[in-house]
Each structure stands twice: as structure tokens, then as C-alpha cells.
Amino acid sequence: MRFVIRPTADPKNDVDLTERLTAAIAEEIWLRYGGNERLNWLEAELHLQSILGGESAPRRSGGRRDSLLVTRRLHDAARRDRESVGVR
């Protein structure tokens, strides 16, 4: 899913902000919780898809509960990654 805007100053040209928004979310996750930049990026993509109401966002019968499980798994993987290189 892409996030594209058309600026008022140049409405004929699209500006794709998807990568910048994903980067901002991933950076905030890293600042608050540390972790692996790849996992943080993947988690950020999931959150952006959820924010934009994307069909490809992980939607199961559990809704938010399943989303929290995905987030927890990503954080657990990041923690194991940090511990494997001696960072706590």
C-alpha cells in the first residue's frame, strides 16, 4: 500500500510519502525500544498499513489482539537478536 499526496502547489504531480512515513515509525520504535532495524521496519510497515486501512494489513478474527501478538513476536525477535550480540 502506498501513501501518495498531491501538493496544492503542484497538483499534477504525486508525492509518494510511504517510505518516509515508514521510516518515521521505525525510528520511533527504535528510539523507544531499540531492536533490530529490519524488524522495526517490518513492524512499521504493518502499522502504516493498519493506519491506512490496507487490505494487506494482517487482519484475523482477533483484530487488535492478533496485531499485538505480531508486535510482541517482532519485539521478542529483536530482543533475542540484541542478546545474541551481547546488548541488553
XYZ file of C-alpha atoms in Angstrom:
88
model
C 0.000 0.000 0.000
C 1.310 3.416 -0.936
C 0.656 6.799 0.668
C 0.595 9.415 -2.089
C -0.370 13.074 -1.863
C -0.849 15.802 -4.455
C 0.539 19.102 -3.169
C -1.589 22.198 -3.637
C 1.386 23.952 -5.231
C 1.696 21.238 -7.906
C -1.485 19.126 -8.048
C -0.465 17.347 -11.261
C 2.457 15.617 -9.562
C 2.148 12.900 -6.957
C 4.447 12.752 -3.954
C 4.880 9.258 -2.522
C 5.438 9.537 1.234
C 5.238 5.824 2.015
C 8.937 5.294 2.673
C 9.318 8.451 4.771
C 6.311 7.589 6.931
C 7.547 4.027 7.391
C 10.985 5.369 8.341
C 9.469 7.750 10.900
C 7.504 4.934 12.538
C 10.519 2.587 12.515
C 12.722 5.283 14.042
C 10.219 5.932 16.823
C 10.096 2.210 17.598
C 13.905 2.127 17.686
C 14.139 5.222 19.921
C 11.668 3.809 22.424
C 12.506 0.102 22.340
C 15.776 -0.389 20.464
C 15.858 -3.535 18.452
C 16.784 -4.623 15.008
C 16.305 -2.070 12.226
C 14.949 -4.675 9.796
C 12.368 -5.933 12.265
C 11.473 -2.374 13.233
C 10.983 -1.550 9.537
C 8.724 -4.573 9.054
C 6.719 -3.636 12.121
C 6.480 -0.040 10.890
C 5.114 -1.273 7.551
C 2.454 -3.266 9.400
C 1.464 -0.225 11.457
C 1.306 2.025 8.390
C -0.848 -0.498 6.554
C -3.120 -0.640 9.574
C -3.323 3.166 9.769
C -4.156 3.412 6.075
C -6.712 0.620 6.330
C -4.824 -1.549 3.898
C -6.250 -4.849 2.770
C -2.813 -6.410 3.070
C -2.589 -5.488 6.742
C -2.709 -8.584 8.933
C -6.375 -8.980 9.801
C -7.603 -12.049 11.562
C -10.612 -12.758 13.662
C -8.777 -11.446 16.734
C -8.340 -7.945 15.292
C -6.215 -5.802 17.611
C -5.291 -8.809 19.737
C -3.620 -10.504 16.757
C -1.891 -7.251 15.847
C -0.467 -7.109 19.357
C 0.717 -10.712 19.012
C 2.576 -9.850 15.802
C 4.145 -6.842 17.520
C 5.137 -8.953 20.523
C 6.750 -11.557 18.260
C 8.731 -8.848 16.466
C 9.913 -7.386 19.783
C 10.838 -10.850 21.085
C 12.862 -11.500 17.928
C 14.584 -8.119 18.305
C 15.393 -8.882 21.957
C 16.905 -12.247 21.010
C 18.906 -10.516 18.294
C 20.278 -7.956 20.787
C 21.108 -10.671 23.313
C 22.943 -12.710 20.670
C 25.424 -9.839 20.230
C 25.647 -9.066 23.943
C 23.411 -5.966 24.015
C 20.624 -5.738 26.578
